[in-house]
mmCIF file of C-alpha atoms and ligand atoms in Angstrom:
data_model
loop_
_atom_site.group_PDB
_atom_site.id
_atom_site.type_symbol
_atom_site.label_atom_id
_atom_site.label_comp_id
_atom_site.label_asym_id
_atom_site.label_seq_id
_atom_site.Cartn_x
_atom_site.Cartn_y
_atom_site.Cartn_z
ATOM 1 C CA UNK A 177 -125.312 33.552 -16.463
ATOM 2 C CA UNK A 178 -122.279 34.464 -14.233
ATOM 3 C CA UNK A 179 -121.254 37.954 -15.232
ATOM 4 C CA UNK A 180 -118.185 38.248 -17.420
ATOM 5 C CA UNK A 181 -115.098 40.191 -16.412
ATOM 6 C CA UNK A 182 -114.773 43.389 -18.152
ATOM 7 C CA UNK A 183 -112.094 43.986 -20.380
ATOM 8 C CA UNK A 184 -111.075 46.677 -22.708
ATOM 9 C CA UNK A 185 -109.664 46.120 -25.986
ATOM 10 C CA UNK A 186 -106.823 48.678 -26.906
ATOM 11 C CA UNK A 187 -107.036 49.801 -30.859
ATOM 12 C CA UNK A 188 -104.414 47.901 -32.573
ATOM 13 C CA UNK A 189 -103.376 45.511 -28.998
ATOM 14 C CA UNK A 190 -102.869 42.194 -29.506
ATOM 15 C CA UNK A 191 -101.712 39.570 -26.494
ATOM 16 C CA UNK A 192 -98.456 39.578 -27.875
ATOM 17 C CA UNK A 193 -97.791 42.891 -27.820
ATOM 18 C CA UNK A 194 -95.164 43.729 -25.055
ATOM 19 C CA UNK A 195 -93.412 40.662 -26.562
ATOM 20 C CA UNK A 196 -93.682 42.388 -29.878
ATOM 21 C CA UNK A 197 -92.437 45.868 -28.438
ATOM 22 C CA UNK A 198 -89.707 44.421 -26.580
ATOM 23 C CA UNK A 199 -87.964 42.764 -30.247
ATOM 24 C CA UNK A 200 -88.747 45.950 -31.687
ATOM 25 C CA UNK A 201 -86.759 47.782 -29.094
ATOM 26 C CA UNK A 202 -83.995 45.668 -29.472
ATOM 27 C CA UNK A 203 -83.908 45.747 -33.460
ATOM 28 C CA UNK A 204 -81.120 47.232 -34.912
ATOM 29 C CA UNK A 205 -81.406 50.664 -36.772
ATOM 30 C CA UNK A 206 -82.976 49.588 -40.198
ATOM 31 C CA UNK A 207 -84.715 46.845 -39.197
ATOM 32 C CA UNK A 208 -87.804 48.316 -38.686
ATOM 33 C CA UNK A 209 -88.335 49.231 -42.010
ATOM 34 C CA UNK A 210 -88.278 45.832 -42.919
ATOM 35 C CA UNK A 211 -90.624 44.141 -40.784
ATOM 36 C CA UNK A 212 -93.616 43.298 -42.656
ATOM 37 C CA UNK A 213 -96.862 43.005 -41.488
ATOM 38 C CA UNK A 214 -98.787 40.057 -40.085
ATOM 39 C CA UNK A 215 -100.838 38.676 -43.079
ATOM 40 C CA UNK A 216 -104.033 39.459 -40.838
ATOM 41 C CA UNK A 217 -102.680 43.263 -40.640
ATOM 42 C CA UNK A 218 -101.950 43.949 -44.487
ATOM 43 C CA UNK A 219 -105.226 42.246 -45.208
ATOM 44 C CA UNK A 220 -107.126 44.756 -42.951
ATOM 45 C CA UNK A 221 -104.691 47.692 -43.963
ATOM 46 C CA UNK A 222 -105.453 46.620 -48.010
ATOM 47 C CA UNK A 223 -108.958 46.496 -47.805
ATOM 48 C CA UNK A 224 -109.417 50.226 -45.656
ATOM 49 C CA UNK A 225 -106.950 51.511 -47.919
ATOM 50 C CA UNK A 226 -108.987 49.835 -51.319
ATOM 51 C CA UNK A 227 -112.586 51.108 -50.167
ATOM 52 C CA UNK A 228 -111.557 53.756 -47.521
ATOM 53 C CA UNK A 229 -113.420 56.009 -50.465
ATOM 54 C CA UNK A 230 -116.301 54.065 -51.451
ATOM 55 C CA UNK A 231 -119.516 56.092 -50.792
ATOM 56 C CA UNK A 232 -122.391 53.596 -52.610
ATOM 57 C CA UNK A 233 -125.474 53.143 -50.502
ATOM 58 C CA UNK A 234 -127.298 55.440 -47.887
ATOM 59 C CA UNK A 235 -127.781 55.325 -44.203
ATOM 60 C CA UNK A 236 -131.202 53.577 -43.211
ATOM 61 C CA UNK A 237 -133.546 56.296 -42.626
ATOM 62 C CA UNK A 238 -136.958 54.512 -41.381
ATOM 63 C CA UNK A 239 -135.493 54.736 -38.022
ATOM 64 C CA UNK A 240 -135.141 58.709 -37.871
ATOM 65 C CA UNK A 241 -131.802 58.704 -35.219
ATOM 66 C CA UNK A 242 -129.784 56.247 -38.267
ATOM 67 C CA UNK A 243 -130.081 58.519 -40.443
ATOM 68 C CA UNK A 244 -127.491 61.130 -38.120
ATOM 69 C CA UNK A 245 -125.033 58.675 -37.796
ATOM 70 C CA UNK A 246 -122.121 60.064 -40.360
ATOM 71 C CA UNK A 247 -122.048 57.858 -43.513
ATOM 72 C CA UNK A 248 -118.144 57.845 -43.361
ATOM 73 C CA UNK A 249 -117.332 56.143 -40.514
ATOM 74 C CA UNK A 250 -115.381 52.979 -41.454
ATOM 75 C CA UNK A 251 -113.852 50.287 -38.916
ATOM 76 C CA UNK A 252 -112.345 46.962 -39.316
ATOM 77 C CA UNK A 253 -111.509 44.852 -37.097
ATOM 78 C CA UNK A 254 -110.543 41.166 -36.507
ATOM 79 C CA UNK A 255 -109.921 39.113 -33.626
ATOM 80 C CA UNK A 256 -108.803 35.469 -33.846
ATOM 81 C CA UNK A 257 -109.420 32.395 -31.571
ATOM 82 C CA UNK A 258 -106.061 33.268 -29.565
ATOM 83 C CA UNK A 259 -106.967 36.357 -28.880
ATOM 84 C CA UNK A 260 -105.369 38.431 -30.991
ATOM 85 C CA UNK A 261 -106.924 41.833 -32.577
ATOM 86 C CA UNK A 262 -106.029 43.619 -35.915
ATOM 87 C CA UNK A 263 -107.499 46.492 -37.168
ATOM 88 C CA UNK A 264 -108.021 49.778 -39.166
ATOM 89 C CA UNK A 265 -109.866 53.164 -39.017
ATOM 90 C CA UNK A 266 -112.877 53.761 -36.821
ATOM 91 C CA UNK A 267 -112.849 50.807 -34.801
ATOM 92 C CA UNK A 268 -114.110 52.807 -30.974
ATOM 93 C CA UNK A 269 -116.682 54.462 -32.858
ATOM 94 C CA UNK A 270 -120.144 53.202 -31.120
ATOM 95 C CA UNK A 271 -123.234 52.171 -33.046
ATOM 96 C CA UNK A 272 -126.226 50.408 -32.586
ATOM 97 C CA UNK A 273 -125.876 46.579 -33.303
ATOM 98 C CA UNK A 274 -129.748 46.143 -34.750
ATOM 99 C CA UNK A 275 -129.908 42.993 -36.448
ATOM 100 C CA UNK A 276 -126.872 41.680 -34.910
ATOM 101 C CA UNK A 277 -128.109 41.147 -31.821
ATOM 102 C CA UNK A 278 -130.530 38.733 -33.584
ATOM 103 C CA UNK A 279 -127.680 36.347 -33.387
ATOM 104 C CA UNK A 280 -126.884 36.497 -29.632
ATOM 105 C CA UNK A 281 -130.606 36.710 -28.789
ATOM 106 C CA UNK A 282 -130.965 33.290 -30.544
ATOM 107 C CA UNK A 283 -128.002 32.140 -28.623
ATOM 108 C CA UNK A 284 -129.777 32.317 -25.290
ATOM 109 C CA UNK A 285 -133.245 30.563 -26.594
ATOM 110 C CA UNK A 286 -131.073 28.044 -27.414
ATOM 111 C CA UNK A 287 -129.004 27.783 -24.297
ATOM 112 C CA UNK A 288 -132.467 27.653 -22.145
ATOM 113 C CA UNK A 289 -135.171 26.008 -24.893
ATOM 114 C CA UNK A 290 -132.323 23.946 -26.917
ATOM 115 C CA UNK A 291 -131.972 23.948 -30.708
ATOM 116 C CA UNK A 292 -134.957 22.164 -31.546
ATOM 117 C CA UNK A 293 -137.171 24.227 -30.067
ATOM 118 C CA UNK A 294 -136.332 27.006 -32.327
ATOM 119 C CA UNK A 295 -136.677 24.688 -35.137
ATOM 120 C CA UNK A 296 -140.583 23.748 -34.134
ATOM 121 C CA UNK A 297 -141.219 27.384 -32.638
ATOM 122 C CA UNK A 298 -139.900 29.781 -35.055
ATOM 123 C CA UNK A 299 -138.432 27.781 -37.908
ATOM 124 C CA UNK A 300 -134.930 28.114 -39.933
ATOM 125 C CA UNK A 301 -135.186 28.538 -43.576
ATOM 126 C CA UNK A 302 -134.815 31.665 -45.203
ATOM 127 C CA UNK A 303 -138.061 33.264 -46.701
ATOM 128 C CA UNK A 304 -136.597 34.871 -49.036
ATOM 129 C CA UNK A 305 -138.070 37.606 -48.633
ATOM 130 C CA UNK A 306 -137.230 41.175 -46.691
ATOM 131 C CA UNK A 307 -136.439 41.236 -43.100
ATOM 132 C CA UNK A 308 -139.835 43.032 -42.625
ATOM 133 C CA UNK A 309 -141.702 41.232 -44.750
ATOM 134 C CA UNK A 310 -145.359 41.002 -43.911
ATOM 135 C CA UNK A 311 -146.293 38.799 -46.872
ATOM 136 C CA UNK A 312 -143.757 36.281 -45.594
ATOM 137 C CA UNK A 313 -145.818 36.014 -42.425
ATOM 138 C CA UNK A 314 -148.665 35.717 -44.364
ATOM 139 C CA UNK A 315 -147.855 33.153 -46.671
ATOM 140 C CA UNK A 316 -146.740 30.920 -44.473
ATOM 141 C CA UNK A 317 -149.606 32.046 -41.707
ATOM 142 C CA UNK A 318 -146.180 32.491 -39.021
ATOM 143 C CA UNK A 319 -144.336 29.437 -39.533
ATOM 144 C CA UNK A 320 -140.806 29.356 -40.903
ATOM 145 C CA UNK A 321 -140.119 32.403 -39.848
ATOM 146 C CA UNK A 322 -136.193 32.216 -38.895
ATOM 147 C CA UNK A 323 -134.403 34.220 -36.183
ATOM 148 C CA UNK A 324 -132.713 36.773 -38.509
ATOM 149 C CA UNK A 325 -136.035 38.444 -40.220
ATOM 150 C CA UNK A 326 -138.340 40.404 -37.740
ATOM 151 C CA UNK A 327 -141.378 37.845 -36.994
ATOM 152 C CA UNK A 328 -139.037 34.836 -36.054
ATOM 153 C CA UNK A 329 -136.764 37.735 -33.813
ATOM 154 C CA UNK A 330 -139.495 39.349 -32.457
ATOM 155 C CA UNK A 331 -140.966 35.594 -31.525
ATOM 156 C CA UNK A 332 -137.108 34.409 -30.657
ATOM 157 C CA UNK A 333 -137.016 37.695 -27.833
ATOM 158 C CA UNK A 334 -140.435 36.303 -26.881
ATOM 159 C CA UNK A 335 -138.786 32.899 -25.860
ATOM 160 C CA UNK A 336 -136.058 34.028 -24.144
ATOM 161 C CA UNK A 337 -136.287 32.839 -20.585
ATOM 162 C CA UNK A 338 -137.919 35.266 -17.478
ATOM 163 C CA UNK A 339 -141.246 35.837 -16.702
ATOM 164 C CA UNK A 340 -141.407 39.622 -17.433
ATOM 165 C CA UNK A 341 -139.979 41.687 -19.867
ATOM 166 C CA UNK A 342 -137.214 42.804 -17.825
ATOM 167 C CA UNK A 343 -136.169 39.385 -16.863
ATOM 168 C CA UNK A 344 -135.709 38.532 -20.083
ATOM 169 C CA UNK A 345 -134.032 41.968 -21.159
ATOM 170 C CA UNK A 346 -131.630 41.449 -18.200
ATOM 171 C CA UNK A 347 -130.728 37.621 -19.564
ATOM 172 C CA UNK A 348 -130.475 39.717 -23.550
ATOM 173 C CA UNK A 349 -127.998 42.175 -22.100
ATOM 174 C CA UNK A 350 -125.928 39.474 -20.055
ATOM 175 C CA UNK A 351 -125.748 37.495 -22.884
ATOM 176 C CA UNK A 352 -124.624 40.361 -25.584
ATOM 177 C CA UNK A 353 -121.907 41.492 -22.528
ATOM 178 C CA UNK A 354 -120.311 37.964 -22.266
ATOM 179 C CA UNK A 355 -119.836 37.745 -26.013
ATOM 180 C CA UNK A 356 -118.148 41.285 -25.929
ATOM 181 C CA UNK A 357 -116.564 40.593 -22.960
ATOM 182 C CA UNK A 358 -117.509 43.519 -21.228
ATOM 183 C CA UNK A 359 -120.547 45.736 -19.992
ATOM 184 C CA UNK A 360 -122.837 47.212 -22.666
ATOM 185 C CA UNK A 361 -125.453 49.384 -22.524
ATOM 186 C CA UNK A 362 -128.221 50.914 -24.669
ATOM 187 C CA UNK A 363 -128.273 53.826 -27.063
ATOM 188 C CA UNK A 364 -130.696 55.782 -25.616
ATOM 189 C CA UNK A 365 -131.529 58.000 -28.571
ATOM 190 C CA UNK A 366 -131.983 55.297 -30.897
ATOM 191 C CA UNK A 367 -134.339 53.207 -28.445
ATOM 192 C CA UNK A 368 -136.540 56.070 -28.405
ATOM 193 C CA UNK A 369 -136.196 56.966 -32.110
ATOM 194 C CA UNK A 370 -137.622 53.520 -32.800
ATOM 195 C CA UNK A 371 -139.526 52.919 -30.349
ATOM 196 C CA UNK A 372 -141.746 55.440 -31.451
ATOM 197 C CA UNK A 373 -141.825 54.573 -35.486
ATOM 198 C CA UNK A 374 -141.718 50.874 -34.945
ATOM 199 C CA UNK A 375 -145.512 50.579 -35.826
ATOM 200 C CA UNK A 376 -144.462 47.950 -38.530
ATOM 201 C CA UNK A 377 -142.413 45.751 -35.988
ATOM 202 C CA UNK A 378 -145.420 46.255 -33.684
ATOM 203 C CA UNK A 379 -147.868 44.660 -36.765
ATOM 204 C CA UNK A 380 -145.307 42.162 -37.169
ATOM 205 C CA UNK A 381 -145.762 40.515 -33.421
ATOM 206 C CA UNK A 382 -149.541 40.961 -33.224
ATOM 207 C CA UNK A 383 -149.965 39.245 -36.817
ATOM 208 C CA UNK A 384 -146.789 36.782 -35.223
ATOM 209 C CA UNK A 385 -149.389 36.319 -32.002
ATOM 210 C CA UNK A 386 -152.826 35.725 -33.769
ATOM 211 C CA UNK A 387 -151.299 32.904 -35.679
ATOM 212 C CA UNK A 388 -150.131 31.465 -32.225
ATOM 213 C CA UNK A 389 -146.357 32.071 -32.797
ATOM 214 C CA UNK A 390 -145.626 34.452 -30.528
ATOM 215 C CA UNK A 391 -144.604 32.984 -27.168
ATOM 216 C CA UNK A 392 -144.779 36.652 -24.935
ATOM 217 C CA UNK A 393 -147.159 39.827 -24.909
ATOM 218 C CA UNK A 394 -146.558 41.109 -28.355
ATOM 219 C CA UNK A 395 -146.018 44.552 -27.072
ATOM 220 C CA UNK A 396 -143.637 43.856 -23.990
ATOM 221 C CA UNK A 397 -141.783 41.371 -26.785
ATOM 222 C CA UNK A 398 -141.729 44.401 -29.296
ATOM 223 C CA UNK A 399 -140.581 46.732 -27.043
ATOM 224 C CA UNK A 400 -137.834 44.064 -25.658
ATOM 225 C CA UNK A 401 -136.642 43.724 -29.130
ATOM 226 C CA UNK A 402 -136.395 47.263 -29.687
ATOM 227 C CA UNK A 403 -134.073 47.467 -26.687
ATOM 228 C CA UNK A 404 -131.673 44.654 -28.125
ATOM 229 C CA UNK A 405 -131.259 45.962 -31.353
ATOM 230 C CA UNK A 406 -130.079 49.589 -29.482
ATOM 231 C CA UNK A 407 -127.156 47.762 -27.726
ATOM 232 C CA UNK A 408 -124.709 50.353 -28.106
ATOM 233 C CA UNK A 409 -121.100 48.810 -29.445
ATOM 234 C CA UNK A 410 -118.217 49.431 -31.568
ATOM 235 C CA UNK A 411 -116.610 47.149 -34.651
ATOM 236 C CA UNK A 412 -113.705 45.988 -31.680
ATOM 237 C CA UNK A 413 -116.413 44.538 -29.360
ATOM 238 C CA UNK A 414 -118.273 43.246 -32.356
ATOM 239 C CA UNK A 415 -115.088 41.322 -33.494
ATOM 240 C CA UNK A 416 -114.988 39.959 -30.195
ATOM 241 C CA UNK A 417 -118.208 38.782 -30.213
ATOM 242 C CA UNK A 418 -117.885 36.496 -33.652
ATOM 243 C CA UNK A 419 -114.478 35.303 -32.560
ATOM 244 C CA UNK A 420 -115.982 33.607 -29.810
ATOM 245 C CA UNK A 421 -119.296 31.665 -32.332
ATOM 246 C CA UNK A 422 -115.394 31.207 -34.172
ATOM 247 C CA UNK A 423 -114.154 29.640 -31.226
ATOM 248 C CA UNK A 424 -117.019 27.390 -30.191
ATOM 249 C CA UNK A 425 -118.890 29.702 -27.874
ATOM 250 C CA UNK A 426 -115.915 30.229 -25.838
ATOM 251 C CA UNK A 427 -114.566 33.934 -25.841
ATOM 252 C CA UNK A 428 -110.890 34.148 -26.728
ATOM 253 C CA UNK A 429 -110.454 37.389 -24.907
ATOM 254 C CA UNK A 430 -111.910 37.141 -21.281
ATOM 255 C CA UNK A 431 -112.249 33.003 -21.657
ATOM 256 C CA UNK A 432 -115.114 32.789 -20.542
ATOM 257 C CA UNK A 433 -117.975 30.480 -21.850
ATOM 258 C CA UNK A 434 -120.403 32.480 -23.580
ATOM 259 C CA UNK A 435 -122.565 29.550 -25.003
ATOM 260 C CA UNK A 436 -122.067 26.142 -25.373
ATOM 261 C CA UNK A 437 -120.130 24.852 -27.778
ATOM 262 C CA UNK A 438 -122.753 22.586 -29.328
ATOM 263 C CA UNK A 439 -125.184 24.639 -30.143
ATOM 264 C CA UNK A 440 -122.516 27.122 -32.493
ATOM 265 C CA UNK A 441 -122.801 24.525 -35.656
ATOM 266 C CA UNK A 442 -127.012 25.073 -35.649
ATOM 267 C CA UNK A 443 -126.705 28.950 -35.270
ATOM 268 C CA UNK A 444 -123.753 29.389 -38.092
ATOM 269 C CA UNK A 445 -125.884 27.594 -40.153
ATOM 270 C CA UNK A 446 -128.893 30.362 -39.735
ATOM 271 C CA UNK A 447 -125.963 33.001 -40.226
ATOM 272 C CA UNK A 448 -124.965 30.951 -43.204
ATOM 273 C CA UNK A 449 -128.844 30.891 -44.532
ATOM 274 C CA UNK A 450 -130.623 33.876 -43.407
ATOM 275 C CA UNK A 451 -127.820 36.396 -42.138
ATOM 276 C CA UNK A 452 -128.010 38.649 -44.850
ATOM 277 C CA UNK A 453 -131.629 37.970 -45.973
ATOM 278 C CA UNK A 454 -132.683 38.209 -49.468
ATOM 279 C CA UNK A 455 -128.985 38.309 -50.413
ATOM 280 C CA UNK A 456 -127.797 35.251 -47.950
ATOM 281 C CA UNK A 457 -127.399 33.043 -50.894
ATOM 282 C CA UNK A 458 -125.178 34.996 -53.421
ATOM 283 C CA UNK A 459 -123.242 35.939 -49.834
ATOM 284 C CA UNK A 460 -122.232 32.462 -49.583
ATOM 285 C CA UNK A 461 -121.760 32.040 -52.725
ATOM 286 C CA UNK A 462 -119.537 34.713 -53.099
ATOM 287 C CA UNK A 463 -117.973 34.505 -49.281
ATOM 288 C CA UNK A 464 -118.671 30.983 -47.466
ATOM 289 C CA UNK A 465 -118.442 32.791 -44.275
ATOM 290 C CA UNK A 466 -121.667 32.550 -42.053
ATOM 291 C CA UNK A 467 -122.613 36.139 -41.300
ATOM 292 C CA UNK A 468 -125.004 39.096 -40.062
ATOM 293 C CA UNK A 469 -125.607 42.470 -41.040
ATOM 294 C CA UNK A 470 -127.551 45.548 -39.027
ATOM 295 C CA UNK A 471 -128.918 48.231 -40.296
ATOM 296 C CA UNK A 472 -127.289 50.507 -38.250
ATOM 297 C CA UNK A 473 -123.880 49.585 -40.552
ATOM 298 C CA UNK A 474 -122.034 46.442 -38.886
ATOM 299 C CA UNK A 475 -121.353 43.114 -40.292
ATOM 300 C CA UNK A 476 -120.015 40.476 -38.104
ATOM 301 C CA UNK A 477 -118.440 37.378 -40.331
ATOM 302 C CA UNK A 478 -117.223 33.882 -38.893
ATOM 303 C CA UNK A 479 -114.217 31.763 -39.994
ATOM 304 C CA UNK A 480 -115.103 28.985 -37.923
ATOM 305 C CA UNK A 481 -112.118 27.550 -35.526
ATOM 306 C CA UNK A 482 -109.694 30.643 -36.846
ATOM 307 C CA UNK A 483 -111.213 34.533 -36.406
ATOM 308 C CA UNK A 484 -114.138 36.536 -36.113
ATOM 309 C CA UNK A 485 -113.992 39.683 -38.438
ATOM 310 C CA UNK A 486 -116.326 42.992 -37.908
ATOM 311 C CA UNK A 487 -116.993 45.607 -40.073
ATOM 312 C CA UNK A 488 -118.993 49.141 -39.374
ATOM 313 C CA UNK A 489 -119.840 51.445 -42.406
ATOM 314 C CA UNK A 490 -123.290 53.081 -42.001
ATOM 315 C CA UNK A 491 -124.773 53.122 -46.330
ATOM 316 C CA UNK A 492 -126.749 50.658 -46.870
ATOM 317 C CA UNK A 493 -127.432 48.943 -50.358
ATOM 318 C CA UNK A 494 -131.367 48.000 -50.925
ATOM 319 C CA UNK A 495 -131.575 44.530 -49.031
ATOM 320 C CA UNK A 496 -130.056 46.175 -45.801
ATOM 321 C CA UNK A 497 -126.605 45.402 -46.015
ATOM 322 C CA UNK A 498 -124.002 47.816 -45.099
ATOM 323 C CA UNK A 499 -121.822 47.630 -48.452
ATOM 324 C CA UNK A 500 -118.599 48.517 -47.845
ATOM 325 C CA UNK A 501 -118.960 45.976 -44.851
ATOM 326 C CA UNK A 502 -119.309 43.559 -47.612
ATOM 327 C CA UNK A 503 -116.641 44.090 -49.905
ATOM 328 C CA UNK A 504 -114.431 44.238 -47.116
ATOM 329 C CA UNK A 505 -115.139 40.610 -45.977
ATOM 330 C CA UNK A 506 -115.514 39.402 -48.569
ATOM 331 C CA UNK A 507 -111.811 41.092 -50.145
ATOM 332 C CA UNK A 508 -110.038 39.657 -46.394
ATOM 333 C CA UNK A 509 -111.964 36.165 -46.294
ATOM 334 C CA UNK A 510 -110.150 35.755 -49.835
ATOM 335 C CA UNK A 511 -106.696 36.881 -48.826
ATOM 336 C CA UNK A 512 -106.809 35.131 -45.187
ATOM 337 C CA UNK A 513 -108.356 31.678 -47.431
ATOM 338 C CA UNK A 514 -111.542 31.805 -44.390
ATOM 339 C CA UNK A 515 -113.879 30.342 -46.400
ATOM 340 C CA UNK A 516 -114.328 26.588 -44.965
ATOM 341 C CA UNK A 517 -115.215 25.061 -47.960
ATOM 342 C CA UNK A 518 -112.047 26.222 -50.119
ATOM 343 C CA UNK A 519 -109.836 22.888 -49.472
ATOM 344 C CA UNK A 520 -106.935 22.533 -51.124
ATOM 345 C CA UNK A 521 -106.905 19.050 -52.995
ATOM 346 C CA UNK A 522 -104.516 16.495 -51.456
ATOM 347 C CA UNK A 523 -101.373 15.027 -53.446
HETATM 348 O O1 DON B 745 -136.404 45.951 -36.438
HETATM 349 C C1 DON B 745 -135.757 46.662 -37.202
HETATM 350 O O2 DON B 745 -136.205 47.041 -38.278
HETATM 351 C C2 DON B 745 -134.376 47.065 -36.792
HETATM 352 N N1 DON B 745 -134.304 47.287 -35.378
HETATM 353 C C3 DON B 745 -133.362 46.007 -37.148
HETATM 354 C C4 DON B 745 -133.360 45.655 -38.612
HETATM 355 C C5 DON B 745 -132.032 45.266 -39.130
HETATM 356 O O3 DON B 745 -130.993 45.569 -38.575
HETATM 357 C C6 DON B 745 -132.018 44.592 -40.436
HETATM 358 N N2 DON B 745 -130.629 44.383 -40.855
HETATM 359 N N3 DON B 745 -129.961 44.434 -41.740
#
């Protein structure tokens, strides 16, 4: 994977900004007042403003160092398939991506295996069940596992190309950086924090590798894993990164090809299925936007061919779902009309 070029997104930039300054400057007096804002822009500026003092939920605290991070942080941003970025509140703050990185980890196994190997190796219904579920495992003795819950990630990390666990931490990182169009690196406090309480994840692969669906050592693909899901990022580069699955694989910001195009339709659909777990089903039900949530507070939510939206608010309700995240999508992906299935009827 050819490195991508770095590039920093300014809070509240867009591509069209000097454009944008330049009419301002040359508005008359009174003018101002009466520009309104970009329908992207009120819909980001109505939802902070509707839930900027929602406090349901609670940080996840099984991983000790999540359980710092303060509850009130609250970002929004967008970022379309043109490139350009709206967005509200804490949008620089960093945070681990956990889950998240489920997504971009399944990108590369199917940029190197292809799509059907995922299918035959890890599987891609839901279960159902938790993301940690061990009776999931069991019931199905390791099959249909998907890449969102912890057996199919920890066995999707295992399958990512490189003969050692660095190789294929070096192809998880390049991967993440040309989604968010820029270098990324690891949260260092939160690696170790679960890295030494992950005994459940570490169950999880050797039950995973006894029923032959683990593809790695279970530990090196454990402790891999545990790296991913410490990528340190902020809601900005997370927009980035769904803006590109938005815009067929192909990132809007540094243009540069991230994945291929045809493999985006197979990995919505797990977002669309399993990207919020137990809940997936009333999610699409309710929001018809293929997502993915980390317990560490982000959502990431696709409108396919139009914007990616991100959304980072630390409490958690009981499935593992940030929920202010979710009331904010789903609040915008009614007043932007994302959802691909609502059609208007012809004449
Ligand atoms: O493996 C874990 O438990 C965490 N590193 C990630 C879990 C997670 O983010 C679930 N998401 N909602």
């Amino acid at each position: 994977m050819p490195s991508p070029t770095p590039k920093l997104l300014r809070p509240g930039s867009t591509r069209a900004a000097p454009l944008l300054l330049a009419a301002l400057l040359a508005a008359p007096a009174g003018a101002l007042a009466a520009t309104p804002p970009h329908p992207f822009q009120a819909a980001v500026d109505a939802a902070w403003e509707k839930y900027r003092t929602l406090d349901e939920g609670k940080n996840a605290d099984y991983i000790p160092a999540l359980a710092k991070v303060d509850p009130n942080l609250f970002g929004i941003a967008i970022v379309t398939v043109d490139g350009k970025v709206f967005q509200k509140g804490d949008v620089g703050s960093r945070f681990s991506i956990q889950s998240i990185s489920k997504v971009f980890t399944l990108a590369s196994v199917m940029e190197t295996a292809g799509a059907s190997a995922v299918e035959e190796k890890i599987g891609v219904d839901a279960t159902g069940q938790v993301f940690n579920s061990i009776v999931a495992i069991e019931q199905m003795r390791g099959k249909e596992m998907n890449p969102f819950v912890n057996p199919g990630a920890i066995a999707t990390t295992s399958l990512v190309e490189g003969k050692t666990g660095e190789e294929k931490w070096a192809r998880i990182l390049a991967i993440h950086e040309a989604f968010a169009g820029r270098k990324l690196s690891i949260d260092e406090e939160v690696y170790r924090s679960e890295a030494a309480t992950n005994q459940r994840n570490q169950a999880i692969a050797s039950l995973m590798h006894a029923y032959g669906r683990l593809y790695f050592d279970p530990a090196v693909s454990t402790d891999v894993y545990t790296r991913q899901c410490s990528i340190s990022v902020n809601a900005s580069d997370l927009a980035v990164m769904a803006a590109t699955l938005a815009n067929g694989g192909k990132n809007p910001v540094t243009g540069m090809q991230a994945m291929s195009w045809k493999n985006v339709p197979p990995l919505l659909a797990v977002m669309a299925t399993a990207g919020l777990y137990d809940d997936s089903g009333i999610w699409l039900y309710r929001v018809g936007l293929p997502a993915k949530s980390g317990v560490g507070g982000g959502i990431i939510a696709v409108a396919p061919g139009r914007y990616g939206i991100a959304v980072f608010s630390p409490r958690l309700d009981a499935a593992g779902n940030s929920v202010r995240a979710q009331k904010v999508i789903r609040d915008i992906a009614v007043a932007l009309r994302g959802n691909p299935y609502d059609v208007m009827p012809k004449p």
